[in-house]
PDB file of C-alpha atoms in Angstrom:
ATOM      1  CA  MET A1046      -0.017  -0.013   0.038  1.00  0.00           C
ATOM      2  CA  ARG A1047       2.778   2.385   0.953  1.00  0.00           C
ATOM      3  CA  ARG A1048       4.676   1.629  -2.286  1.00  0.00           C
ATOM      4  CA  ALA A1049       1.594   2.363  -4.390  1.00  0.00           C
ATOM      5  CA  LEU A1050       1.162   5.708  -2.639  1.00  0.00           C
ATOM      6  CA  VAL A1051       4.835   6.679  -3.239  1.00  0.00           C
ATOM      7  CA  PHE A1052       4.527   5.577  -6.884  1.00  0.00           C
ATOM      8  CA  ALA A1053       1.367   7.718  -7.312  1.00  0.00           C
ATOM      9  CA  LEU A1054       3.130  10.730  -5.790  1.00  0.00           C
ATOM     10  CA  VAL A1055       6.099  10.293  -8.134  1.00  0.00           C
ATOM     11  CA  LEU A1056       3.836  10.139 -11.205  1.00  0.00           C
ATOM     12  CA  ALA A1057       1.714  13.075 -10.089  1.00  0.00           C
ATOM     13  CA  GLY A1058       4.642  15.196  -8.923  1.00  0.00           C
ATOM     14  CA  CYS A1059       5.418  18.634 -10.375  1.00  0.00           C
ATOM     15  CA  GLY A1060       7.334  19.034 -13.600  1.00  0.00           C
ATOM     16  CA  LEU A1061       6.793  18.231 -17.242  1.00  0.00           C
ATOM     17  CA  LYS A1062       6.538  14.560 -18.109  1.00  0.00           C
ATOM     18  CA  ALA A1063       8.237  14.355 -21.463  1.00  0.00           C
ATOM     19  CA  PRO A1064      11.465  12.931 -22.831  1.00  0.00           C
ATOM     20  CA  PRO A1065      14.392  15.351 -22.864  1.00  0.00           C
ATOM     21  CA  THR A1066      14.679  17.545 -25.934  1.00  0.00           C
ATOM     22  CA  PRO A1067      18.028  17.228 -27.780  1.00  0.00           C
ATOM     23  CA  ILE A1068      20.148  20.208 -28.509  1.00  0.00           C
ATOM     24  CA  LEU A1069      20.165  20.610 -32.289  1.00  0.00           C
ATOM     25  CA  GLU A1070      23.392  21.112 -34.064  1.00  0.00           C
ATOM     26  CA  GLY A1071      23.977  24.753 -34.932  1.00  0.00           C
ATOM     27  CA  ASP A1072      21.917  26.156 -32.020  1.00  0.00           C
ATOM     28  CA  GLU A1073      24.305  28.564 -30.367  1.00  0.00           C
ATOM     29  CA  GLY A1074      22.088  30.397 -27.888  1.00  0.00           C
ATOM     30  CA  ALA A1075      20.603  33.888 -28.248  1.00  0.00           C
ATOM     31  CA  PRO A1076      21.033  35.700 -31.512  1.00  0.00           C
ATOM     32  CA  VAL A1077      23.699  38.407 -31.545  1.00  0.00           C
ATOM     33  CA  ILE A1078      25.266  40.989 -33.887  1.00  0.00           C
ATOM     34  CA  GLN A1079      29.044  40.901 -33.857  1.00  0.00           C
ATOM     35  CA  ASN A1080      31.708  43.165 -35.417  1.00  0.00           C
ATOM     36  CA  PHE A1081      29.207  45.939 -36.092  1.00  0.00           C
ATOM     37  CA  SER A1082      30.416  49.080 -37.878  1.00  0.00           C
ATOM     38  CA  TRP A1083      28.752  51.769 -39.895  1.00  0.00           C
ATOM     39  CA  GLU A1084      29.778  54.621 -42.069  1.00  0.00           C
ATOM     40  CA  HIS A1085      28.127  57.611 -43.673  1.00  0.00           C
ATOM     41  CA  ALA A1086      28.410  57.333 -47.465  1.00  0.00           C
ATOM     42  CA  GLY A1087      27.060  60.693 -48.838  1.00  0.00           C
ATOM     43  CA  THR A1088      23.405  59.986 -49.602  1.00  0.00           C
ATOM     44  CA  ALA A1089      23.416  56.600 -47.804  1.00  0.00           C
ATOM     45  CA  VAL A1090      24.431  54.871 -44.609  1.00  0.00           C
ATOM     46  CA  ARG A1091      26.354  51.551 -44.714  1.00  0.00           C
ATOM     47  CA  PHE A1092      26.199  48.834 -42.080  1.00  0.00           C
ATOM     48  CA  VAL A1093      28.719  45.995 -41.830  1.00  0.00           C
ATOM     49  CA  PHE A1094      28.240  43.192 -39.338  1.00  0.00           C
ATOM     50  CA  THR A1095      28.191  39.456 -38.657  1.00  0.00           C
ATOM     51  CA  LEU A1096      25.350  37.438 -37.169  1.00  0.00           C
ATOM     52  CA  ALA A1097      25.847  34.676 -34.590  1.00  0.00           C
ATOM     53  CA  GLY A1098      23.750  32.385 -32.360  1.00  0.00           C
ATOM     54  CA  GLY A1099      20.059  31.910 -32.887  1.00  0.00           C
ATOM     55  CA  LYS A1100      17.898  28.846 -32.787  1.00  0.00           C
ATOM     56  CA  GLY A1101      16.745  27.619 -36.155  1.00  0.00           C
ATOM     57  CA  GLY A1102      18.726  30.300 -38.001  1.00  0.00           C
ATOM     58  CA  VAL A1103      19.342  33.959 -37.551  1.00  0.00           C
ATOM     59  CA  GLY A1104      18.170  37.117 -39.305  1.00  0.00           C
ATOM     60  CA  TYR A1105      18.015  40.808 -38.591  1.00  0.00           C
ATOM     61  CA  GLU A1106      15.662  43.804 -38.500  1.00  0.00           C
ATOM     62  CA  VAL A1107      16.429  47.428 -39.280  1.00  0.00           C
ATOM     63  CA  ASP A1108      14.149  50.252 -38.146  1.00  0.00           C
ATOM     64  CA  ARG A1109      14.260  53.924 -39.084  1.00  0.00           C
ATOM     65  CA  ALA A1110      12.880  57.104 -37.567  1.00  0.00           C
ATOM     66  CA  ILE A1111      13.061  60.689 -38.704  1.00  0.00           C
ATOM     67  CA  ILE A1112      13.962  63.630 -36.531  1.00  0.00           C
ATOM     68  CA  ASP A1113      11.144  66.082 -36.947  1.00  0.00           C
ATOM     69  CA  PRO A1114      12.673  69.396 -38.203  1.00  0.00           C
ATOM     70  CA  ILE A1115      10.285  71.506 -36.169  1.00  0.00           C
ATOM     71  CA  CYS A1116      10.273  69.940 -32.707  1.00  0.00           C
ATOM     72  CA  LYS A1117      13.696  68.266 -33.094  1.00  0.00           C
ATOM     73  CA  CYS A1118      12.176  65.031 -31.644  1.00  0.00           C
ATOM     74  CA  PRO A1119      12.219  61.580 -33.237  1.00  0.00           C
ATOM     75  CA  THR A1120       9.119  60.119 -34.933  1.00  0.00           C
ATOM     76  CA  MET A1121       7.947  56.522 -34.281  1.00  0.00           C
ATOM     77  CA  TRP A1122      10.252  53.688 -35.370  1.00  0.00           C
ATOM     78  CA  ARG A1123       9.199  52.066 -38.611  1.00  0.00           C
ATOM     79  CA  ARG A1124      10.488  48.803 -39.999  1.00  0.00           C
ATOM     80  CA  LEU A1125      12.791  49.640 -42.928  1.00  0.00           C
ATOM     81  CA  PHE A1126      14.147  46.174 -43.708  1.00  0.00           C
ATOM     82  CA  GLU A1127      13.758  42.654 -42.376  1.00  0.00           C
ATOM     83  CA  GLU A1128      15.914  39.564 -43.298  1.00  0.00           C
ATOM     84  CA  PRO A1129      14.110  36.397 -42.219  1.00  0.00           C
ATOM     85  CA  PRO A1130      16.105  33.930 -40.010  1.00  0.00           C
ATOM     86  CA  ARG A1131      18.205  31.441 -41.935  1.00  0.00           C
ATOM     87  CA  ALA A1132      20.974  29.095 -40.879  1.00  0.00           C
ATOM     88  CA  SER A1133      23.076  30.234 -43.858  1.00  0.00           C
ATOM     89  CA  LEU A1134      23.366  33.753 -42.451  1.00  0.00           C
ATOM     90  CA  ARG A1135      25.183  32.576 -39.339  1.00  0.00           C
ATOM     91  CA  GLY A1136      28.790  33.719 -39.434  1.00  0.00           C
ATOM     92  CA  LYS A1137      28.436  35.436 -42.835  1.00  0.00           C
ATOM     93  CA  LYS A1138      29.681  39.037 -43.204  1.00  0.00           C
ATOM     94  CA  ILE A1139      26.730  41.257 -44.135  1.00  0.00           C
ATOM     95  CA  VAL A1140      27.005  44.604 -45.843  1.00  0.00           C
ATOM     96  CA  ARG A1141      23.817  46.678 -46.190  1.00  0.00           C
ATOM     97  CA  LEU A1142      23.465  50.089 -47.703  1.00  0.00           C
ATOM     98  CA  PHE A1143      20.369  52.207 -46.922  1.00  0.00           C
ATOM     99  CA  ARG A1144      19.569  55.381 -48.897  1.00  0.00           C
ATOM    100  CA  LEU A1145      18.823  58.683 -47.144  1.00  0.00           C
ATOM    101  CA  PRO A1146      15.862  59.928 -49.243  1.00  0.00           C
ATOM    102  CA  GLU A1147      15.718  63.681 -48.437  1.00  0.00           C
ATOM    103  CA  LYS A1148      18.246  66.471 -47.919  1.00  0.00           C
ATOM    104  CA  GLY A1149      18.098  68.312 -44.628  1.00  0.00           C
ATOM    105  CA  ILE A1150      16.344  65.481 -42.740  1.00  0.00           C
ATOM    106  CA  VAL A1151      18.134  63.615 -39.948  1.00  0.00           C
ATOM    107  CA  TYR A1152      17.467  59.883 -39.961  1.00  0.00           C
ATOM    108  CA  ARG A1153      17.876  57.513 -37.060  1.00  0.00           C
ATOM    109  CA  PHE A1154      18.526  53.775 -37.520  1.00  0.00           C
ATOM    110  CA  ARG A1155      18.601  50.844 -35.160  1.00  0.00           C
ATOM    111  CA  ILE A1156      19.350  47.196 -35.885  1.00  0.00           C
ATOM    112  CA  ARG A1157      18.958  43.869 -34.039  1.00  0.00           C
ATOM    113  CA  ALA A1158      19.386  40.139 -34.627  1.00  0.00           C
ATOM    114  CA  VAL A1159      16.382  37.723 -34.427  1.00  0.00           C
ATOM    115  CA  ASP A1160      16.130  33.996 -34.572  1.00  0.00           C
ATOM    116  CA  ALA A1161      13.420  31.588 -35.841  1.00  0.00           C
ATOM    117  CA  ASP A1162      11.960  31.193 -32.297  1.00  0.00           C
ATOM    118  CA  GLY A1163      11.346  34.940 -31.988  1.00  0.00           C
ATOM    119  CA  ASN A1164      14.311  35.677 -29.667  1.00  0.00           C
ATOM    120  CA  ALA A1165      15.963  38.994 -30.292  1.00  0.00           C
ATOM    121  CA  SER A1166      19.233  40.691 -29.425  1.00  0.00           C
ATOM    122  CA  PRO A1167      19.264  44.182 -27.873  1.00  0.00           C
ATOM    123  CA  TRP A1168      19.016  47.005 -30.380  1.00  0.00           C
ATOM    124  CA  ILE A1169      22.230  48.605 -31.688  1.00  0.00           C
ATOM    125  CA  GLY A1170      21.711  52.302 -32.071  1.00  0.00           C
ATOM    126  CA  PRO A1171      20.349  54.828 -32.479  1.00  0.00           C
ATOM    127  CA  ILE A1172      22.618  55.785 -35.351  1.00  0.00           C
ATOM    128  CA  GLU A1173      22.009  59.288 -36.778  1.00  0.00           C
ATOM    129  CA  ALA A1174      22.810  60.295 -40.338  1.00  0.00           C
ATOM    130  CA  LYS A1175      21.698  62.874 -42.870  1.00  0.00           C
ATOM    131  CA  VAL A1176      22.496  63.671 -46.486  1.00  0.00           C
ATOM    132  CA  ARG A1177      25.833  65.437 -46.668  1.00  0.00           C
ATOM    133  CA  GLU A1178      25.968  68.627 -48.647  1.00  0.00           C
ATOM    134  CA  GLN A1179      28.189  68.200 -51.695  1.00  0.00           C
TER     135      GLN A1179
END
C-alpha cells in the first residue's frame, strides 16, 4: 500500500513529463550581432556586421525614424528592412546600404538580430545620419 502511494506521488509530482529535448546542431544560444560598424556614405548609410547564435537560424531587423525638423524630436520607429532567419546567415559578413531619401532630414537607424523562435538581441543604435551637402 505504501509503495503504491509513493509511486502515485512520483507520477503526479510537479514538472513536465516528457522525454528530454536534444540540442540541435547549430543552435548557439541567443542571436547576436558581432563586429558591427557603420559609415556615412554621402546619400546613404552603410552597415557591416556578422550574425551569430540563434535557434533555427538567424536574421536581422532594421528600423528607421526621422527627426522632426520643427520639434527636433524623433518620430515613431518604422520597419525599414527585415531579413528572415536562416541558418546560412550565421557567421556570414553582411554589408547593407540604406539610402537617405531627403536632404536636410536627420534619420535614425537601429538594428537587431532575431532567430526563428522569435528571440531578439538588444537594439544597436540609435545611429544618426543625414545627406551630406556636396
